[in-house]
Amino acid sequence: MCVLCGEFVMQIHWTDQTSDDTSEIVVGDLQRERQRTRIHRTHLCNEILQFYRLKLEEWNGSKFILSDSKGNQEVVHDLGTLWQTAEKLLGYPVDPLDSYLLEQLRKH
């Protein structure tokens, strides 16, 4: 059980699975690889989120913390709920196909 949020951490969300992963958290090499891919996915999400002045941080291999420039934070349980949480923090819808956003991403 996670001591901070009081939830059991036993299942891996499909966005955190690698192709040969199981749905159970396993220690050892598989866990290290899963953690590396989580950090990589967090970095990729931040490439988009910086456009909205948001930042995503990986939290202990089980959750994420999304924060805005004003210091507000939300716990994101998995990447499947990231955009919904981002919209909640921002107060308006996020459009991943926004032409200005896509232009800014191409510049990177």
Tab-separated table of N, CA and C in Angstrom:
chain	number	residue	atom	x	y	z
A	1	MET	N	0.840	-1.176	0.000
A	1	MET	CA	0.000	0.000	0.000
A	1	MET	C	0.888	1.243	0.000
A	2	CYS	N	0.492	2.212	-0.789
A	2	CYS	CA	1.217	3.476	-0.829
A	2	CYS	C	0.920	4.241	0.461
A	3	VAL	N	1.975	4.606	1.191
A	3	VAL	CA	1.783	5.271	2.477
A	3	VAL	C	1.260	6.692	2.328
A	4	LEU	N	1.466	7.313	1.173
A	4	LEU	CA	1.010	8.687	0.988
A	4	LEU	C	-0.427	8.783	0.506
A	5	CYS	N	-0.829	7.895	-0.377
A	5	CYS	CA	-2.186	8.014	-0.923
A	5	CYS	C	-3.127	6.933	-0.409
A	6	GLY	N	-2.616	5.923	0.290
A	6	GLY	CA	-3.468	4.903	0.874
A	6	GLY	C	-4.069	3.940	-0.125
A	7	GLU	N	-3.492	3.830	-1.302
A	7	GLU	CA	-4.007	2.920	-2.315
A	7	GLU	C	-3.068	1.739	-2.490
A	8	PHE	N	-3.652	0.608	-2.840
A	8	PHE	CA	-2.838	-0.553	-3.151
A	8	PHE	C	-2.212	-0.355	-4.518
A	9	VAL	N	-0.930	-0.627	-4.622
A	9	VAL	CA	-0.208	-0.487	-5.882
A	9	VAL	C	0.126	-1.899	-6.349
A	10	MET	N	-0.791	-2.494	-7.094
A	10	MET	CA	-0.585	-3.868	-7.540
A	10	MET	C	-0.733	-4.000	-9.051
A	11	GLN	N	-1.595	-3.224	-9.639
A	11	GLN	CA	-1.831	-3.335	-11.069
A	11	GLN	C	-1.068	-2.249	-11.820
A	12	ILE	N	-0.605	-2.584	-13.011
A	12	ILE	CA	0.083	-1.628	-13.868
A	12	ILE	C	-0.911	-1.178	-14.935
A	13	HIS	N	-1.081	0.123	-15.080
A	13	HIS	CA	-1.956	0.650	-16.124
A	13	HIS	C	-1.353	0.304	-17.482
A	14	TRP	N	-2.176	0.115	-18.491
A	14	TRP	CA	-1.675	-0.300	-19.803
A	14	TRP	C	-0.688	0.702	-20.378
A	15	THR	N	-0.774	1.986	-20.002
A	15	THR	CA	0.180	2.967	-20.525
A	15	THR	C	1.575	2.782	-19.942
A	16	ASP	N	1.687	2.014	-18.871
A	16	ASP	CA	2.986	1.754	-18.245
A	16	ASP	C	3.576	0.408	-18.637
A	17	GLN	N	2.875	-0.358	-19.438
A	17	GLN	CA	3.360	-1.688	-19.787
A	17	GLN	C	4.267	-1.644	-21.004
A	18	THR	N	5.272	-2.501	-20.969
A	18	THR	CA	6.079	-2.727	-22.155
A	18	THR	C	5.498	-3.938	-22.863
A	19	SER	N	5.975	-4.261	-24.021
A	19	SER	CA	5.373	-5.329	-24.818
A	19	SER	C	5.437	-6.695	-24.145
A	20	ASP	N	6.451	-6.930	-23.311
A	20	ASP	CA	6.557	-8.231	-22.659
A	20	ASP	C	6.203	-8.164	-21.173
A	21	ASP	N	5.597	-7.090	-20.759
A	21	ASP	CA	5.226	-6.877	-19.362
A	21	ASP	C	3.974	-7.670	-19.005
A	22	THR	N	3.848	-7.981	-17.738
A	22	THR	CA	2.606	-8.533	-17.226
A	22	THR	C	1.858	-7.405	-16.546
A	23	SER	N	0.656	-7.674	-16.089
A	23	SER	CA	-0.105	-6.617	-15.427
A	23	SER	C	0.229	-6.515	-13.949
A	24	GLU	N	1.109	-7.348	-13.462
A	24	GLU	CA	1.525	-7.312	-12.065
A	24	GLU	C	2.876	-6.628	-11.949
A	25	ILE	N	3.071	-5.899	-10.879
A	25	ILE	CA	4.364	-5.268	-10.633
A	25	ILE	C	5.342	-6.332	-10.170
A	26	VAL	N	6.489	-6.398	-10.851
A	26	VAL	CA	7.511	-7.389	-10.555
A	26	VAL	C	8.808	-6.647	-10.271
A	27	VAL	N	9.527	-7.105	-9.265
A	27	VAL	CA	10.803	-6.467	-8.944
A	27	VAL	C	11.896	-7.014	-9.843
A	28	GLY	N	13.027	-6.342	-9.865
A	28	GLY	CA	14.165	-6.803	-10.654
A	28	GLY	C	14.294	-6.048	-11.953
A	29	ASP	N	14.858	-6.717	-12.953
A	29	ASP	CA	15.136	-6.080	-14.234
A	29	ASP	C	13.886	-5.522	-14.908
A	30	LEU	N	12.779	-6.267	-14.849
A	30	LEU	CA	11.549	-5.771	-15.462
A	30	LEU	C	11.099	-4.476	-14.811
A	31	GLN	N	11.230	-4.385	-13.513
A	31	GLN	CA	10.839	-3.174	-12.798
A	31	GLN	C	11.732	-1.997	-13.193
A	32	ARG	N	13.018	-2.251	-13.331
A	32	ARG	CA	13.926	-1.176	-13.742
A	32	ARG	C	13.601	-0.683	-15.150
A	33	GLU	N	13.308	-1.593	-16.048
A	33	GLU	CA	12.950	-1.219	-17.414
A	33	GLU	C	11.633	-0.453	-17.433
A	34	ARG	N	10.675	-0.885	-16.640
A	34	ARG	CA	9.399	-0.183	-16.554
A	34	ARG	C	9.603	1.233	-16.027
A	35	GLN	N	10.482	1.387	-15.042
A	35	GLN	CA	10.759	2.711	-14.481
A	35	GLN	C	11.434	3.612	-15.520
A	36	ARG	N	12.366	3.056	-16.283
A	36	ARG	CA	13.027	3.837	-17.336
A	36	ARG	C	12.020	4.317	-18.373
A	37	THR	N	11.110	3.441	-18.771
A	37	THR	CA	10.113	3.848	-19.766
A	37	THR	C	9.134	4.860	-19.185
A	38	ARG	N	8.809	4.761	-17.898
A	38	ARG	CA	7.946	5.762	-17.244
A	38	ARG	C	8.613	7.138	-17.276
A	39	ILE	N	9.885	7.171	-16.969
A	39	ILE	CA	10.621	8.442	-16.974
A	39	ILE	C	10.686	9.006	-18.393
A	40	HIS	N	10.903	8.140	-19.373
A	40	HIS	CA	10.935	8.582	-20.771
A	40	HIS	C	9.569	9.133	-21.196
A	41	ARG	N	8.496	8.441	-20.839
A	41	ARG	CA	7.153	8.914	-21.177
A	41	ARG	C	6.844	10.241	-20.487
A	42	THR	N	7.319	10.387	-19.263
A	42	THR	CA	7.135	11.646	-18.542
A	42	THR	C	7.818	12.777	-19.296
A	43	HIS	N	9.026	12.517	-19.772
A	43	HIS	CA	9.764	13.521	-20.549
A	43	HIS	C	9.000	13.887	-21.818
A	44	LEU	N	8.478	12.898	-22.523
A	44	LEU	CA	7.723	13.165	-23.748
A	44	LEU	C	6.462	13.979	-23.460
A	45	CYS	N	5.770	13.652	-22.380
A	45	CYS	CA	4.575	14.412	-22.003
A	45	CYS	C	4.933	15.853	-21.683
A	46	ASN	N	6.066	16.045	-21.023
A	46	ASN	CA	6.486	17.395	-20.668
A	46	ASN	C	6.811	18.248	-21.893
A	47	GLU	N	7.197	17.610	-22.992
A	47	GLU	CA	7.430	18.347	-24.234
A	47	GLU	C	6.149	19.057	-24.665
A	48	ILE	N	5.017	18.400	-24.481
A	48	ILE	CA	3.719	18.986	-24.833
A	48	ILE	C	3.219	19.890	-23.716
A	49	LEU	N	3.338	19.423	-22.481
A	49	LEU	CA	2.783	20.158	-21.347
A	49	LEU	C	3.442	21.518	-21.131
A	50	GLN	N	4.703	21.672	-21.509
A	50	GLN	CA	5.365	22.967	-21.317
A	50	GLN	C	4.672	24.056	-22.126
A	51	PHE	N	4.029	23.689	-23.214
A	51	PHE	CA	3.257	24.637	-24.022
A	51	PHE	C	2.144	25.269	-23.181
A	52	TYR	N	1.601	24.481	-22.249
A	52	TYR	CA	0.517	24.932	-21.377
A	52	TYR	C	1.022	25.403	-20.005
A	53	ARG	N	2.343	25.501	-19.866
A	53	ARG	CA	2.982	25.875	-18.598
A	53	ARG	C	2.656	24.901	-17.477
A	54	LEU	N	2.618	23.625	-17.838
A	54	LEU	CA	2.407	22.552	-16.875
A	54	LEU	C	3.647	21.681	-16.836
A	55	LYS	N	3.817	20.972	-15.727
A	55	LYS	CA	4.944	20.065	-15.595
A	55	LYS	C	4.472	18.765	-14.944
A	56	LEU	N	4.922	17.654	-15.502
A	56	LEU	CA	4.591	16.335	-14.986
A	56	LEU	C	5.837	15.731	-14.358
A	57	GLU	N	5.677	15.179	-13.154
A	57	GLU	CA	6.775	14.504	-12.479
A	57	GLU	C	6.353	13.085	-12.138
A	58	GLU	N	7.251	12.154	-12.366
A	58	GLU	CA	7.027	10.761	-11.999
A	58	GLU	C	7.140	10.663	-10.480
A	59	TRP	N	6.228	9.909	-9.869
A	59	TRP	CA	6.209	9.816	-8.416
A	59	TRP	C	6.262	8.358	-7.979
A	60	ASN	N	7.439	7.923	-7.578
A	60	ASN	CA	7.631	6.632	-6.932
A	60	ASN	C	7.166	5.429	-7.748
A	61	GLY	N	7.175	5.545	-9.053
A	61	GLY	CA	6.838	4.405	-9.899
A	61	GLY	C	5.377	4.017	-9.922
A	62	SER	N	4.507	4.819	-9.302
A	62	SER	CA	3.105	4.432	-9.273
A	62	SER	C	2.145	5.528	-9.701
A	63	LYS	N	2.524	6.765	-9.548
A	63	LYS	CA	1.656	7.885	-9.872
A	63	LYS	C	2.502	8.995	-10.500
A	64	PHE	N	1.837	10.076	-10.866
A	64	PHE	CA	2.503	11.254	-11.389
A	64	PHE	C	1.960	12.471	-10.638
A	65	ILE	N	2.729	13.532	-10.617
A	65	ILE	CA	2.280	14.800	-10.060
A	65	ILE	C	2.293	15.824	-11.194
A	66	LEU	N	1.150	16.450	-11.424
A	66	LEU	CA	1.030	17.486	-12.445
A	66	LEU	C	0.919	18.824	-11.727
A	67	SER	N	1.771	19.772	-12.111
A	67	SER	CA	1.739	21.075	-11.450
A	67	SER	C	1.696	22.190	-12.485
A	68	ASP	N	1.115	23.308	-12.052
A	68	ASP	CA	1.082	24.475	-12.929
A	68	ASP	C	2.057	25.529	-12.420
A	69	SER	N	2.135	26.641	-13.118
A	69	SER	CA	3.102	27.679	-12.771
A	69	SER	C	2.720	28.451	-11.509
A	70	LYS	N	1.495	28.252	-11.028
A	70	LYS	CA	1.038	28.937	-9.817
A	70	LYS	C	1.272	28.105	-8.557
A	71	GLY	N	1.791	26.892	-8.728
A	71	GLY	CA	2.046	26.025	-7.582
A	71	GLY	C	0.939	25.034	-7.282
A	72	ASN	N	-0.133	25.035	-8.067
A	72	ASN	CA	-1.198	24.045	-7.894
A	72	ASN	C	-0.706	22.691	-8.376
A	73	GLN	N	-1.120	21.649	-7.665
A	73	GLN	CA	-0.701	20.296	-8.032
A	73	GLN	C	-1.884	19.340	-7.978
A	74	GLU	N	-1.819	18.344	-8.835
A	74	GLU	CA	-2.824	17.281	-8.868
A	74	GLU	C	-2.102	15.945	-9.004
A	75	VAL	N	-2.608	14.934	-8.330
A	75	VAL	CA	-2.090	13.577	-8.494
A	75	VAL	C	-2.723	13.001	-9.754
A	76	VAL	N	-1.883	12.438	-10.616
A	76	VAL	CA	-2.345	11.777	-11.837
A	76	VAL	C	-2.073	10.297	-11.640
A	77	HIS	N	-3.126	9.501	-11.644
A	77	HIS	CA	-2.977	8.081	-11.347
A	77	HIS	C	-2.305	7.309	-12.472
A	78	ASP	N	-2.542	7.731	-13.714
A	78	ASP	CA	-1.913	7.079	-14.863
A	78	ASP	C	-1.998	8.022	-16.046
A	79	LEU	N	-1.278	7.722	-17.102
A	79	LEU	CA	-1.256	8.615	-18.261
A	79	LEU	C	-2.600	8.671	-18.977
A	80	GLY	N	-3.461	7.699	-18.714
A	80	GLY	CA	-4.806	7.716	-19.291
A	80	GLY	C	-5.654	8.860	-18.767
A	81	THR	N	-5.327	9.373	-17.586
A	81	THR	CA	-6.093	10.479	-17.004
A	81	THR	C	-5.319	11.799	-17.028
A	82	LEU	N	-4.154	11.805	-17.643
A	82	LEU	CA	-3.309	12.997	-17.656
A	82	LEU	C	-4.004	14.198	-18.272
A	83	TRP	N	-4.581	14.050	-19.442
A	83	TRP	CA	-5.129	15.201	-20.165
A	83	TRP	C	-6.378	15.733	-19.484
A	84	GLN	N	-7.169	14.860	-18.910
A	84	GLN	CA	-8.337	15.289	-18.140
A	84	GLN	C	-7.887	16.117	-16.931
A	85	THR	N	-6.829	15.673	-16.272
A	85	THR	CA	-6.297	16.398	-15.114
A	85	THR	C	-5.686	17.728	-15.549
A	86	ALA	N	-5.020	17.740	-16.693
A	86	ALA	CA	-4.450	18.984	-17.208
A	86	ALA	C	-5.555	20.005	-17.484
A	87	GLU	N	-6.635	19.559	-18.074
A	87	GLU	CA	-7.754	20.454	-18.348
A	87	GLU	C	-8.362	20.993	-17.053
A	88	LYS	N	-8.406	20.150	-16.033
A	88	LYS	CA	-8.926	20.580	-14.731
A	88	LYS	C	-8.042	21.688	-14.144
A	89	LEU	N	-6.728	21.502	-14.209
A	89	LEU	CA	-5.808	22.518	-13.691
A	89	LEU	C	-5.876	23.816	-14.503
A	90	LEU	N	-5.977	23.683	-15.807
A	90	LEU	CA	-5.977	24.848	-16.680
A	90	LEU	C	-7.304	25.597	-16.681
A	91	GLY	N	-8.376	24.844	-16.557
A	91	GLY	CA	-9.700	25.460	-16.614
A	91	GLY	C	-10.238	25.590	-18.028
A	92	TYR	N	-9.577	24.951	-18.982
A	92	TYR	CA	-10.048	24.949	-20.360
A	92	TYR	C	-9.535	23.694	-21.062
A	93	PRO	N	-10.175	23.318	-22.189
A	93	PRO	CA	-9.782	22.091	-22.888
A	93	PRO	C	-8.389	22.171	-23.506
A	94	VAL	N	-7.713	21.050	-23.527
A	94	VAL	CA	-6.410	20.914	-24.172
A	94	VAL	C	-6.648	20.318	-25.555
A	95	ASP	N	-6.092	20.958	-26.571
A	95	ASP	CA	-6.226	20.469	-27.942
A	95	ASP	C	-4.871	19.998	-28.447
A	96	PRO	N	-4.640	18.678	-28.496
A	96	PRO	CA	-3.336	18.176	-28.946
A	96	PRO	C	-3.072	18.422	-30.431
A	97	LEU	N	-4.089	18.831	-31.169
A	97	LEU	CA	-3.915	19.117	-32.591
A	97	LEU	C	-3.902	20.617	-32.877
A	98	ASP	N	-3.793	21.423	-31.837
A	98	ASP	CA	-3.693	22.871	-31.995
A	98	ASP	C	-2.519	23.180	-32.925
A	99	SER	N	-2.764	23.956	-33.972
A	99	SER	CA	-1.720	24.206	-34.975
A	99	SER	C	-0.513	24.933	-34.379
A	100	TYR	N	-0.742	25.850	-33.451
A	100	TYR	CA	0.380	26.561	-32.828
A	100	TYR	C	1.205	25.610	-31.959
A	101	LEU	N	0.536	24.726	-31.227
A	101	LEU	CA	1.241	23.713	-30.421
A	101	LEU	C	2.103	22.838	-31.327
A	102	LEU	N	1.542	22.342	-32.419
A	102	LEU	CA	2.294	21.476	-33.333
A	102	LEU	C	3.484	22.209	-33.936
A	103	GLU	N	3.299	23.466	-34.235
A	103	GLU	CA	4.417	24.283	-34.750
A	103	GLU	C	5.538	24.399	-33.722
A	104	GLN	N	5.181	24.628	-32.468
A	104	GLN	CA	6.179	24.741	-31.398
A	104	GLN	C	6.907	23.418	-31.189
A	105	LEU	N	6.192	22.303	-31.291
A	105	LEU	CA	6.825	20.985	-31.128
A	105	LEU	C	7.801	20.701	-32.258
A	106	ARG	N	7.483	21.128	-33.466
A	106	ARG	CA	8.377	20.920	-34.603
A	106	ARG	C	9.689	21.687	-34.434
A	107	LYS	N	9.647	22.808	-33.723
A	107	LYS	CA	10.835	23.625	-33.506
A	107	LYS	C	11.827	22.955	-32.581
A	108	HIS	N	11.362	22.050	-31.751
A	108	HIS	CA	12.264	21.348	-30.805
A	108	HIS	C	13.034	20.345	-31.551
